[in-house]
Each structure stands twice: as C-alpha cells, then as structure tokens.
Short mmCIF file of C-alpha atoms in Angstrom, two decimals:
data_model
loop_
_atom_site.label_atom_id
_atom_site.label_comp_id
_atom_site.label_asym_id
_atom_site.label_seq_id
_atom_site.Cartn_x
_atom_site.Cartn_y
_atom_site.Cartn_z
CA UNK F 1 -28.56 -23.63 18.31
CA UNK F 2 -27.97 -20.41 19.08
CA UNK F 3 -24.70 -19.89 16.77
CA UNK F 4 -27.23 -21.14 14.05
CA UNK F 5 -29.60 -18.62 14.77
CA UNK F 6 -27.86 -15.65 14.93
CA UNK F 7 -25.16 -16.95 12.09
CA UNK F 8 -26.98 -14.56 9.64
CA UNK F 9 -24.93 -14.93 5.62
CA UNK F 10 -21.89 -16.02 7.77
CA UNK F 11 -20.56 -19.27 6.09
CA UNK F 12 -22.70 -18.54 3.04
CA UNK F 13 -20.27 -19.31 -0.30
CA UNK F 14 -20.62 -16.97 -2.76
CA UNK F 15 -21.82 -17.89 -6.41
CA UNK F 16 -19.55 -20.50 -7.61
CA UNK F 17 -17.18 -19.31 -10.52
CA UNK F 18 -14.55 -22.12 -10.84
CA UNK F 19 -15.82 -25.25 -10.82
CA UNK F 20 -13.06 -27.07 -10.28
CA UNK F 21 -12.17 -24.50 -7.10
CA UNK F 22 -15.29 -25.81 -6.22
CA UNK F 23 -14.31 -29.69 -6.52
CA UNK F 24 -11.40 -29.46 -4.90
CA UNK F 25 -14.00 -27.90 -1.46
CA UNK F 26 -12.28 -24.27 -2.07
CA UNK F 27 -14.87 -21.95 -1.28
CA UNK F 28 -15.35 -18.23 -0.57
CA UNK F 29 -17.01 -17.88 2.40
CA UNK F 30 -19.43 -14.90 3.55
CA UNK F 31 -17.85 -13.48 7.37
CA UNK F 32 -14.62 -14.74 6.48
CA UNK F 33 -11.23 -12.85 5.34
CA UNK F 34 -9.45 -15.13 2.48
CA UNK F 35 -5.59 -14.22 1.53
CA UNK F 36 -4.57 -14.51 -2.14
CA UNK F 37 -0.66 -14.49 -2.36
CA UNK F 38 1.87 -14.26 -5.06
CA UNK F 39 4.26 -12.41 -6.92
CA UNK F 40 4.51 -10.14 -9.28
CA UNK F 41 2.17 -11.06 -12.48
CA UNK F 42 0.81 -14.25 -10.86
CA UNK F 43 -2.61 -12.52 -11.92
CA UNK F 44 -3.60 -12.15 -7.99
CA UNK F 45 -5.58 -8.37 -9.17
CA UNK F 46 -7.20 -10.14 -12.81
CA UNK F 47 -8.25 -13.18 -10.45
CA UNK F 48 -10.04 -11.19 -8.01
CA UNK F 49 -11.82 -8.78 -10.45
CA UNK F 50 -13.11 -12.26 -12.26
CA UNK F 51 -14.52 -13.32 -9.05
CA UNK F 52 -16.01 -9.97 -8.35
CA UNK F 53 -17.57 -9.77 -11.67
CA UNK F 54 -18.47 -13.59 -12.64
CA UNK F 55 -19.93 -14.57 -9.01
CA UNK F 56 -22.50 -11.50 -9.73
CA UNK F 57 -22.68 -10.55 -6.37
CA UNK F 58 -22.46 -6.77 -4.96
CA UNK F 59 -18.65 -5.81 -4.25
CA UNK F 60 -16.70 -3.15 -3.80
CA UNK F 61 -13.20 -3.01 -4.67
CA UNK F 62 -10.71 -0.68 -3.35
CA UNK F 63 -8.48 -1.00 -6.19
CA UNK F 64 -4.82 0.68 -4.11
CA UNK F 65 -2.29 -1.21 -7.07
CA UNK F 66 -4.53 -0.85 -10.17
CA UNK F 67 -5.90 2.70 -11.65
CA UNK F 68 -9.10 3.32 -12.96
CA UNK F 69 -8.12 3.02 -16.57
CA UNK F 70 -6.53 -0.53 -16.19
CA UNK F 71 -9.59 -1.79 -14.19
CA UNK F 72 -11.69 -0.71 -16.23
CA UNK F 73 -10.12 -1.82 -19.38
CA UNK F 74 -9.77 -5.15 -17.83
CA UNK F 75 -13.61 -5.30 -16.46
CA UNK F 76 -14.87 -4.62 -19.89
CA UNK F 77 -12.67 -7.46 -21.58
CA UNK F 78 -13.86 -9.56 -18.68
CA UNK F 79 -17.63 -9.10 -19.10
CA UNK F 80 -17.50 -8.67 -22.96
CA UNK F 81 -14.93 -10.97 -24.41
CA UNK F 82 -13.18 -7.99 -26.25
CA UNK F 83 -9.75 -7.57 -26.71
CA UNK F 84 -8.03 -5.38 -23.73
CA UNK F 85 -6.36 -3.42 -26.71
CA UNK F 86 -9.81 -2.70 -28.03
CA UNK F 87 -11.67 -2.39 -24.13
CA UNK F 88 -8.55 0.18 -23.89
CA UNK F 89 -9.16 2.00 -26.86
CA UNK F 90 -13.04 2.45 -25.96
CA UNK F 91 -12.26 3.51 -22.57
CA UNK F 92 -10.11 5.90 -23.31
CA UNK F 93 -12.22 7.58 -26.27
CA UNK F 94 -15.30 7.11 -23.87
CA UNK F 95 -16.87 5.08 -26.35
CA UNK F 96 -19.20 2.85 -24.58
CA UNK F 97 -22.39 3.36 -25.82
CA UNK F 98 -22.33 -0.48 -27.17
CA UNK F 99 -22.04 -1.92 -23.94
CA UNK F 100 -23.02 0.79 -21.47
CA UNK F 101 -26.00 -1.24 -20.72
CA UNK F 102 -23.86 -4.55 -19.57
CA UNK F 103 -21.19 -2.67 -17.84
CA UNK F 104 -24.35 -0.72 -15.82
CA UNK F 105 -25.57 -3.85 -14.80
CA UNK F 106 -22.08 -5.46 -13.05
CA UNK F 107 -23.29 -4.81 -9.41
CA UNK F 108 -19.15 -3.46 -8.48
CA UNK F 109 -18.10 0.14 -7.03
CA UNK F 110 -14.39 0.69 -7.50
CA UNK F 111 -12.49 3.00 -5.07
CA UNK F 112 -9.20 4.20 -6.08
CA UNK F 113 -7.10 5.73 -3.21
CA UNK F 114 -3.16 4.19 -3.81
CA UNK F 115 -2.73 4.40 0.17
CA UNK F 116 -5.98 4.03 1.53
CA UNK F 117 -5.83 4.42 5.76
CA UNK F 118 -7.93 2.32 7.95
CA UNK F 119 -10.34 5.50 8.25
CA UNK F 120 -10.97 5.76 4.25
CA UNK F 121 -11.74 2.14 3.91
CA UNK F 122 -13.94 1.95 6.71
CA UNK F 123 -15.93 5.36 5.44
CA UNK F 124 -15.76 3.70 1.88
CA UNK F 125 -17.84 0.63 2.91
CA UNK F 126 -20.23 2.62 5.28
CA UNK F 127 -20.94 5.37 2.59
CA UNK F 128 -21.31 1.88 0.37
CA UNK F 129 -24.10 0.88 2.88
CA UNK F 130 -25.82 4.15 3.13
CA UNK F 131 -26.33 4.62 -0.89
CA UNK F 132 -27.11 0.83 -1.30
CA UNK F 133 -29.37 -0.08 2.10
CA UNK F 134 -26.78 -3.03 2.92
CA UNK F 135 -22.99 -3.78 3.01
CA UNK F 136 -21.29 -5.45 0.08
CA UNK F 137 -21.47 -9.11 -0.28
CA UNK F 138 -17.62 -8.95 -1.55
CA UNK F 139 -14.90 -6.58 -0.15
CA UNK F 140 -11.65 -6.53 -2.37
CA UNK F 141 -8.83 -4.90 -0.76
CA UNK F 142 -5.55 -4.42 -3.72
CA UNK F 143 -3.47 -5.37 -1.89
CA UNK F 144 -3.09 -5.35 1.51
CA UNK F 145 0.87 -3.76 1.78
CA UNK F 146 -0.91 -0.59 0.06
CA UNK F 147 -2.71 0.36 3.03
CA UNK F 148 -1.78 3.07 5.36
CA UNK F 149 -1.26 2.46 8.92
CA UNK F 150 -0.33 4.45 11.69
CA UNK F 151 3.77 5.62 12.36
CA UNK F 152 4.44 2.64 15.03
CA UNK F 153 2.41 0.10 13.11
CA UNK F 154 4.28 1.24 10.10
CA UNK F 155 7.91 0.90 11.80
CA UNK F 156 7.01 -2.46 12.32
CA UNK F 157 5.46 -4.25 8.63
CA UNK F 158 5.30 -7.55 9.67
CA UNK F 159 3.40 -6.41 13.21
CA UNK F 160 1.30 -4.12 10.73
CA UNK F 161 0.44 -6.54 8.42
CA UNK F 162 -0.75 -9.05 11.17
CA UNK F 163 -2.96 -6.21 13.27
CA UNK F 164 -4.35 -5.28 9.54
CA UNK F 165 -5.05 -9.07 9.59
CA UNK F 166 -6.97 -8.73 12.60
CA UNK F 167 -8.88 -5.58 11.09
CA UNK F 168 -10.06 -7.30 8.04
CA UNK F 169 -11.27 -10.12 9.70
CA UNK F 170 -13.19 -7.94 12.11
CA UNK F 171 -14.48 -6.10 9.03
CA UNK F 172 -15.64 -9.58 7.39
CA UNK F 173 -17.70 -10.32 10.66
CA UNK F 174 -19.34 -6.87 10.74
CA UNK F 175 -20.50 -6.64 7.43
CA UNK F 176 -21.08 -10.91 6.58
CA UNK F 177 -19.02 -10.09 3.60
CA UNK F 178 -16.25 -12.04 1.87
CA UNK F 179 -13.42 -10.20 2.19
CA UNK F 180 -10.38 -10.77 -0.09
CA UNK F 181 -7.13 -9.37 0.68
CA UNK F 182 -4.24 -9.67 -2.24
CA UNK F 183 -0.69 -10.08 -1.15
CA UNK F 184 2.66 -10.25 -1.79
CA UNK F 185 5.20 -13.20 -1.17
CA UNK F 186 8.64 -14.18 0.19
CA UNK F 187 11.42 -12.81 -2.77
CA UNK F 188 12.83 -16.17 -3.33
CA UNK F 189 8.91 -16.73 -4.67
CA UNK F 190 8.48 -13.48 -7.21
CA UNK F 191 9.00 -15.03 -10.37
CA UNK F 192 5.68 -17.35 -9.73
CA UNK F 193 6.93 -20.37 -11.65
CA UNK F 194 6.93 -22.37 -9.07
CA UNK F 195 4.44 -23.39 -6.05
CA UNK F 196 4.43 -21.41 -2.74
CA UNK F 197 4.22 -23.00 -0.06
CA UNK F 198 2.48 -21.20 3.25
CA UNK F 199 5.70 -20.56 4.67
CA UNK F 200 5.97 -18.34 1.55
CA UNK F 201 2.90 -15.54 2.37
CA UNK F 202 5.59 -12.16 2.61
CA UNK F 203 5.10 -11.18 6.38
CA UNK F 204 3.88 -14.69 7.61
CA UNK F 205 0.35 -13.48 8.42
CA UNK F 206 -1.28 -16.63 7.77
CA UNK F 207 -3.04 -16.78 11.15
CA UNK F 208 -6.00 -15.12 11.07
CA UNK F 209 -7.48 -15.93 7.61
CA UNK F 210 -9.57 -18.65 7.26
CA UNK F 211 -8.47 -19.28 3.53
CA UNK F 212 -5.25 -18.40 2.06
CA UNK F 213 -4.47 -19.42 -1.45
CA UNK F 214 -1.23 -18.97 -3.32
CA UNK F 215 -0.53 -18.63 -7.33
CA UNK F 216 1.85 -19.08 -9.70
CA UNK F 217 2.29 -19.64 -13.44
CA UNK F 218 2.93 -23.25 -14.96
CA UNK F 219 2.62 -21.66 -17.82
CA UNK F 220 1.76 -18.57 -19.68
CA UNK F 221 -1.83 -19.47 -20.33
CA UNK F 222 -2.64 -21.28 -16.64
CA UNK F 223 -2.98 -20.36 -13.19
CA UNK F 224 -2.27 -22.74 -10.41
CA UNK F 225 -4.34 -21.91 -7.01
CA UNK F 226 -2.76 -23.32 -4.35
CA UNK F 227 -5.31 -24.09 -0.85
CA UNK F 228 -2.38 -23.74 1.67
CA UNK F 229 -5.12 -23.02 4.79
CA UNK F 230 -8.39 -23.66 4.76
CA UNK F 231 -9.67 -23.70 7.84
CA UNK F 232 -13.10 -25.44 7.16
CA UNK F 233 -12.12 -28.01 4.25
CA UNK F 234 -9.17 -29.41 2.28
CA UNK F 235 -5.38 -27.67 2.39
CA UNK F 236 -1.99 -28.44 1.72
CA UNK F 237 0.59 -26.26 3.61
CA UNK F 238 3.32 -27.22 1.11
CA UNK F 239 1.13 -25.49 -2.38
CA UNK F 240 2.59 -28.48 -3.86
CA UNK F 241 -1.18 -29.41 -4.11
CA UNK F 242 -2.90 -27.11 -6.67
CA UNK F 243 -6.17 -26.35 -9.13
CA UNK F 244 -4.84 -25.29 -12.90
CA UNK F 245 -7.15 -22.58 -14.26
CA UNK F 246 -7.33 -21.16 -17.99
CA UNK F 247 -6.49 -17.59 -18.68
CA UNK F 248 -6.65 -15.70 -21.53
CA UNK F 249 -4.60 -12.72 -21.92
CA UNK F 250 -6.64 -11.06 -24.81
CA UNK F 251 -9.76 -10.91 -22.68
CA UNK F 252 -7.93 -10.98 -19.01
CA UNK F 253 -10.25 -13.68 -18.67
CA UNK F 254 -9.86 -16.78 -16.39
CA UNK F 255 -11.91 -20.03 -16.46
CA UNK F 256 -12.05 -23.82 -15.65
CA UNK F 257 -9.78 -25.73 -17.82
CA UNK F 258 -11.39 -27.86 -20.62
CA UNK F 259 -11.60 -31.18 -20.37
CA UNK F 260 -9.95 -31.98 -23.19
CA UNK F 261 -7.08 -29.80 -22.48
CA UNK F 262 -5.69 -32.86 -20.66
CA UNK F 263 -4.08 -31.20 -17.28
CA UNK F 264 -5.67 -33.88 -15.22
CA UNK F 265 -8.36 -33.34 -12.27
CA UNK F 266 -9.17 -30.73 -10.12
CA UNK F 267 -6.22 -31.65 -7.64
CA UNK F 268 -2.89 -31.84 -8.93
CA UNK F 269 0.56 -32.37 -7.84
CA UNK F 270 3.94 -31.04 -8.52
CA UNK F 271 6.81 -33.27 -10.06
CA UNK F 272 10.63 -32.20 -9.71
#
C-alpha cells in the first residue's frame, strides 16, 4: 500500500504509438530507463523522434548524434507528411510560415551539445523544469556513447557505459519520466540485417534497464523491434522474436504495418 501511494506517474505508459508494440505488451514506462540498440541506419534516432512526437507528450531530446538541421528536417516530415527534401528545403530558407502553427504546438525542446557531460544534461532538464513548472514526461538521450564522462570513467567504456546506466535510471526515478537511451551494438551486428540478440547491446549494459529493444532492417521499408528484456512483460533474449513496423523514407515516418501488407501478427519469428 504504501509503494502504491507514493508510486506517483511511475509505471504510467506513455500514449500508445504502435499498436502492435502495444500487442505484443511492449510498453514505455514512466520512472523507467528503456535501451534502444542497433547499428548504424537501423533508424534507432527516426524511431525515437516518432515516439517523441506521435505519443504527444512533453520531451526533451538531447539530440548528441543528430544536428539541428537534420532534426528538424526530419520533425517536420514527421508531423506534416512532406517530403524530407522539401521539410529540408523550408528549413533551410526559413520558410515555415505554412506550418509554424503545427510545429509550435509539438510539446519537444531539442538540446544540441555533441558531448554533453553529466553536468549539462542534468542543468538541461532542471532549466527544462524551471521554464515549464514540471520535468519532461520523455527524456531522449542520442545516444548514450556521446556523452562525456569523467578521465577514469572514460579509460574504462564498458565500466562508463554501465555507471551512465546507473545515472539514467536514477534520472528516470527523479523526474517519473521515460527515459530513452539509443545505443550502439556488437560489430559483428552493424549492418542491421539481421536480429540482435541481447548478448549483442555494444558494452553489455543490459542490467539496469528495465526495457531494452534491438532493431534491424528486414527490409528497406520495415523495422523489426526486438523485446530482448522487459522486465515487467514479454521478452525474448535471443531478438529472434520481433514486431515489423512500416517506415517511410520520404516522410521519415514509421507506423504499424497494414493489415493487408501480409507480414503476419504482432509477434514474429525468424527463419534461417
């Protein structure tokens, strides 16, 4: 009774975005730190900007890997269904007067330090709490290997990684917000075409999230989301277990799959 009481948003999914994330009992939990792993171009950035954008709630993302210009390129093809040529072309010209109103209303703050330290991301979400009256429901950190730690930390990546583990999660419980960290995997892994297993997380820091999900590319127009921990619901260590996703290049937009795209359920499995 007393965990119940004091629990405040912990546990609390956010908005659902993928249905069929949903069916197979992946959520994003509120006070919990979820790991998204893959390699290069397994979409691990456009995947968590379409979470922070379609789920509606108030994030900020401290975008380390992706500049200002790609993010918001991408965020406007996201939210507007234009091209990312044309999203480009208007953010570059500053031409935004068409859908200055829509972009205004996506309730994200971007930060854009390429090696943030422990002390910038920290001052970044309380500065986010003093301007907005509450801490962001949804804390994005691009990726995790961009951030800064101290000279013995750094000497030692894998110890690093795991104490920046430890951080986030503390983070998560301070705030009640999601918090997403992106992250690379094992090199045998980096051309995504394949599923990664947990054993495959770069660093293996898989013990302190309570979710860790891995990608790769069936395909050029799918992304498979692997559940390889879940601490609170359905997993399979192996990733040979997955959810195929729809994404569109032109708008950097992913979605459920159609039904009538005939991929199958929400759980499928991988056939050598």
């Amino acid at each position: 009774m007393q965990s119940s009481r004091i629990r405040g948003a912990a546990g609390d999914p956010l908005p659902t975005v993928f249905e069929s994330l949903e069916d197979a009992d992946t959520r994003l939990l509120r006070s919990q730190l979820t790991l998204i792993a893959g390699g290069p171009g397994s979409l691990k950035s456009t995947l968590a900007l379409n979470i922070a954008l379609k789920s509606g709630v108030n994030a900020l993302y401290l975008s380390a890997d992706s500049d200002a210009f790609t993010q918001a390129s991408r965020g406007m093809s996201v939210l507007t269904g234009s091209s990312l040529s044309a999203s480009g072309s208007s953010v570059r010209n500053n031409a935004l007067d068409a859908v200055r109103a829509e972009l205004a209303g996506a309730p994200i703050r971007f930060a854009y330090d390429p090696a943030p330290t422990l002390d910038v991301i920290e001052t970044q979400v309380e500065a986010y709490e003093e301007v907005y009256g509450a801490f962001p429901e949804l804390i994005v950190v691009d990726n995790v290997t961009n951030v800064r730690m101290d000279a013995g930390q750094e000497s030692d990546p894998s110890n690093g990684l795991e104490w920046l583990m430890d951080y986030l999660h503390g983070m998560a419980r301070h705030t009640e917000a999601c918090v997403i960290g992106l992250h690379h995997v094992t090199g045998s892994f980096n051309d995504s075409d394949r599923p990664i297993p947990l054993s495959g997380v770069k660093g293996q820091i898989g013990r302190v999230p309570e979710l860790i999900l891995t990608l790769h590319r069936p395909a050029p127009d799918i992304l498979a989301v692997s559940t390889v921990k879940h601490r609170g619901g359905k997993a399979d260590a192996s990733g040979m277990t997955f959810v195929e996703l729809e994404f569109d290049a032109d708008t950097m937009s992913i979605r459920d799959l159609a039904p009538t795209t005939g991929h199958g359920g929400p759980w499928n499995e991988a056939v050598f």
